[in-house]
Amino acid sequence: MKDTGMIRSLDSLGRIVVPVEIRMTRNIDIGDPIEFFVLNDNVIVLRKYTSTECTFCRSMDNVSYYKDQFICSQCLSELGLSKHDLEDSTPHGPTVEQHSFDANNKKRVRTEEMKLRLKQAIQEHPHANQKELAEKLGISQARVSQLKRRLNV
């Protein structure tokens, strides 16, 4: 394990700040879910959590991996693809772990997707406050604020 030389203390509520250098190199944005697990008695691991839900409809049923995305069987059929097409395009079948630590474009793609979802939510609910928008999108109020700044709203 690489020693970063960065030390952070827990606050009175048990929180810790992940240094910006680590967040940037690991493509972790404000509002991104973080997974915790213990390797052994002395090591606690944090990593960015990547869900295996369908990119389009958020379903968790019959999900396959295709071109850096998880897609359910129903959305596959709507796209005119079959599981056979997936096997031809991804011969090694990337795992969730490989997906979790993918290239820098992931951050940009996710942010663009969230900006579009926020823009749509604002159009559908023009009088909603940040808390209501956050609840509708399933993200934090801080992430809504960050995305609104990027939308110049």
GROMACS .gro file of C-alpha atoms in nm:
model
  153
    1MET     CA    1   0.000   0.000   0.000
    2LYS     CA    2   0.137   0.343  -0.096
    3ASP     CA    3   0.205   0.590   0.185
    4THR     CA    4   0.074   0.936   0.091
    5GLY     CA    5   0.212   1.123   0.392
    6MET     CA    6  -0.134   1.278   0.444
    7ILE     CA    7  -0.289   1.250   0.788
    8ARG     CA    8  -0.646   1.346   0.876
    9SER     CA    9  -0.823   1.332   1.213
   10LEU     CA   10  -1.180   1.224   1.281
   11ASP     CA   11  -1.406   1.508   1.390
   12SER     CA   12  -1.649   1.486   1.682
   13LEU     CA   13  -1.911   1.320   1.458
   14GLY     CA   14  -1.669   1.053   1.330
   15ARG     CA   15  -1.617   1.215   0.990
   16ILE     CA   16  -1.292   1.243   0.800
   17VAL     CA   17  -1.201   1.455   0.498
   18VAL     CA   18  -1.051   1.268   0.204
   19PRO     CA   19  -0.769   1.491   0.072
   20VAL     CA   20  -0.845   1.666  -0.257
   21GLU     CA   21  -0.535   1.514  -0.418
   22ILE     CA   22  -0.670   1.164  -0.355
   23ARG     CA   23  -1.023   1.258  -0.466
   24MET     CA   24  -0.889   1.404  -0.790
   25THR     CA   25  -0.660   1.112  -0.875
   26ARG     CA   26  -0.939   0.861  -0.801
   27ASN     CA   27  -1.215   1.062  -0.979
   28ILE     CA   28  -1.426   1.101  -0.667
   29ASP     CA   29  -1.677   1.389  -0.683
   30ILE     CA   30  -1.878   1.546  -0.403
   31GLY     CA   31  -2.185   1.328  -0.355
   32ASP     CA   32  -2.023   1.011  -0.495
   33PRO     CA   33  -2.086   0.702  -0.282
   34ILE     CA   34  -1.781   0.556  -0.107
   35GLU     CA   35  -1.752   0.190  -0.012
   36PHE     CA   36  -1.573   0.086   0.308
   37PHE     CA   37  -1.435  -0.259   0.385
   38VAL     CA   38  -1.171  -0.416   0.607
   39LEU     CA   39  -0.883  -0.614   0.456
   40ASN     CA   40  -0.735  -0.730   0.784
   41ASP     CA   41  -0.718  -0.607   1.141
   42ASN     CA   42  -0.495  -0.311   1.049
   43VAL     CA   43  -0.630  -0.196   0.710
   44ILE     CA   44  -0.955  -0.016   0.628
   45VAL     CA   45  -1.010   0.040   0.256
   46LEU     CA   46  -1.217   0.314   0.095
   47ARG     CA   47  -1.307   0.308  -0.272
   48LYS     CA   48  -1.551   0.478  -0.501
   49TYR     CA   49  -1.864   0.266  -0.524
   50THR     CA   50  -1.995   0.186  -0.870
   51SER     CA   51  -2.343   0.045  -0.890
   52THR     CA   52  -2.430  -0.237  -1.127
   53GLU     CA   53  -2.769  -0.086  -1.215
   54CYS     CA   54  -2.876  -0.031  -1.574
   55THR     CA   55  -2.740   0.295  -1.716
   56PHE     CA   56  -3.073   0.377  -1.882
   57CYS     CA   57  -3.355   0.264  -1.654
   58ARG     CA   58  -3.170   0.199  -1.323
   59SER     CA   59  -3.301  -0.160  -1.307
   60MET     CA   60  -3.089  -0.414  -1.119
   61ASP     CA   61  -3.242  -0.718  -1.296
   62ASN     CA   62  -3.056  -0.914  -1.568
   63VAL     CA   63  -2.778  -0.656  -1.607
   64SER     CA   64  -2.491  -0.709  -1.854
   65TYR     CA   65  -2.172  -0.511  -1.911
   66TYR     CA   66  -2.136  -0.345  -2.254
   67LYS     CA   67  -1.885  -0.078  -2.362
   68ASP     CA   68  -1.813   0.049  -2.009
   69GLN     CA   69  -2.183   0.051  -1.916
   70PHE     CA   70  -2.422  -0.180  -1.734
   71ILE     CA   71  -2.740  -0.244  -1.936
   72CYS     CA   72  -3.045  -0.457  -1.846
   73SER     CA   73  -3.188  -0.712  -2.089
   74GLN     CA   74  -3.497  -0.500  -2.159
   75CYS     CA   75  -3.291  -0.194  -2.257
   76LEU     CA   76  -3.063  -0.419  -2.462
   77SER     CA   77  -3.358  -0.540  -2.666
   78GLU     CA   78  -3.482  -0.182  -2.711
   79LEU     CA   79  -3.135  -0.093  -2.845
   80GLY     CA   80  -3.157  -0.387  -3.085
   81LEU     CA   81  -2.877  -0.579  -2.911
   82SER     CA   82  -2.863  -0.930  -2.772
   83LYS     CA   83  -2.643  -1.099  -2.512
   84HIS     CA   84  -2.461  -1.259  -2.807
   85ASP     CA   85  -2.361  -0.908  -2.926
   86LEU     CA   86  -2.216  -0.839  -2.584
   87GLU     CA   87  -2.004  -1.152  -2.585
   88ASP     CA   88  -1.860  -1.057  -2.925
   89SER     CA   89  -1.773  -0.702  -2.817
   90THR     CA   90  -1.631  -0.778  -2.471
   91PRO     CA   91  -1.450  -1.112  -2.494
   92HIS     CA   92  -1.300  -1.089  -2.148
   93GLY     CA   93  -1.613  -0.966  -1.970
   94PRO     CA   94  -1.484  -0.685  -1.742
   95THR     CA   95  -1.568  -0.725  -1.377
   96VAL     CA   96  -1.722  -0.467  -1.145
   97GLU     CA   97  -1.375  -0.403  -0.997
   98GLN     CA   98  -1.233  -0.324  -1.341
   99HIS     CA   99  -1.529  -0.094  -1.401
  100SER     CA  100  -1.479   0.081  -1.066
  101PHE     CA  101  -1.127   0.196  -1.148
  102ASP     CA  102  -1.180   0.284  -1.515
  103ALA     CA  103  -1.036   0.579  -1.713
  104ASN     CA  104  -1.071   0.953  -1.648
  105ASN     CA  105  -1.361   0.989  -1.895
  106LYS     CA  106  -1.595   0.817  -1.645
  107LYS     CA  107  -1.602   1.127  -1.426
  108ARG     CA  108  -1.687   1.353  -1.717
  109VAL     CA  109  -1.955   1.119  -1.854
  110ARG     CA  110  -2.121   1.081  -1.512
  111THR     CA  111  -2.117   1.458  -1.452
  112GLU     CA  112  -2.266   1.526  -1.795
  113GLU     CA  113  -2.537   1.264  -1.733
  114MET     CA  114  -2.620   1.418  -1.395
  115LYS     CA  115  -2.629   1.769  -1.546
  116LEU     CA  116  -2.883   1.650  -1.803
  117ARG     CA  117  -3.093   1.477  -1.535
  118LEU     CA  118  -3.085   1.792  -1.319
  119LYS     CA  119  -3.180   2.013  -1.613
  120GLN     CA  120  -3.475   1.785  -1.689
  121ALA     CA  121  -3.583   1.782  -1.322
  122ILE     CA  122  -3.568   2.164  -1.310
  123GLN     CA  123  -3.783   2.185  -1.623
  124GLU     CA  124  -4.037   1.937  -1.484
  125HIS     CA  125  -4.041   2.099  -1.137
  126PRO     CA  126  -3.952   2.468  -1.185
  127HIS     CA  127  -4.047   2.565  -0.828
  128ALA     CA  128  -3.860   2.280  -0.654
  129ASN     CA  129  -3.589   2.378  -0.409
  130GLN     CA  130  -3.245   2.212  -0.393
  131LYS     CA  131  -3.355   1.963  -0.128
  132GLU     CA  132  -3.652   1.850  -0.339
  133LEU     CA  133  -3.435   1.822  -0.652
  134ALA     CA  134  -3.178   1.619  -0.459
  135GLU     CA  135  -3.448   1.378  -0.338
  136LYS     CA  136  -3.588   1.338  -0.691
  137LEU     CA  137  -3.244   1.263  -0.836
  138GLY     CA  138  -3.116   1.054  -0.546
  139ILE     CA  139  -2.811   1.274  -0.487
  140SER     CA  140  -2.699   1.514  -0.215
  141GLN     CA  141  -2.796   1.881  -0.197
  142ALA     CA  142  -2.427   1.967  -0.229
  143ARG     CA  143  -2.410   1.774  -0.557
  144VAL     CA  144  -2.722   1.959  -0.683
  145SER     CA  145  -2.554   2.289  -0.597
  146GLN     CA  146  -2.234   2.184  -0.774
  147LEU     CA  147  -2.424   2.074  -1.086
  148LYS     CA  148  -2.635   2.392  -1.088
  149ARG     CA  149  -2.316   2.599  -1.092
  150ARG     CA  150  -2.195   2.398  -1.391
  151LEU     CA  151  -2.531   2.458  -1.565
  152ASN     CA  152  -2.511   2.830  -1.479
  153VAL     CA  153  -2.861   2.815  -1.327
   0.00000   0.00000   0.00000
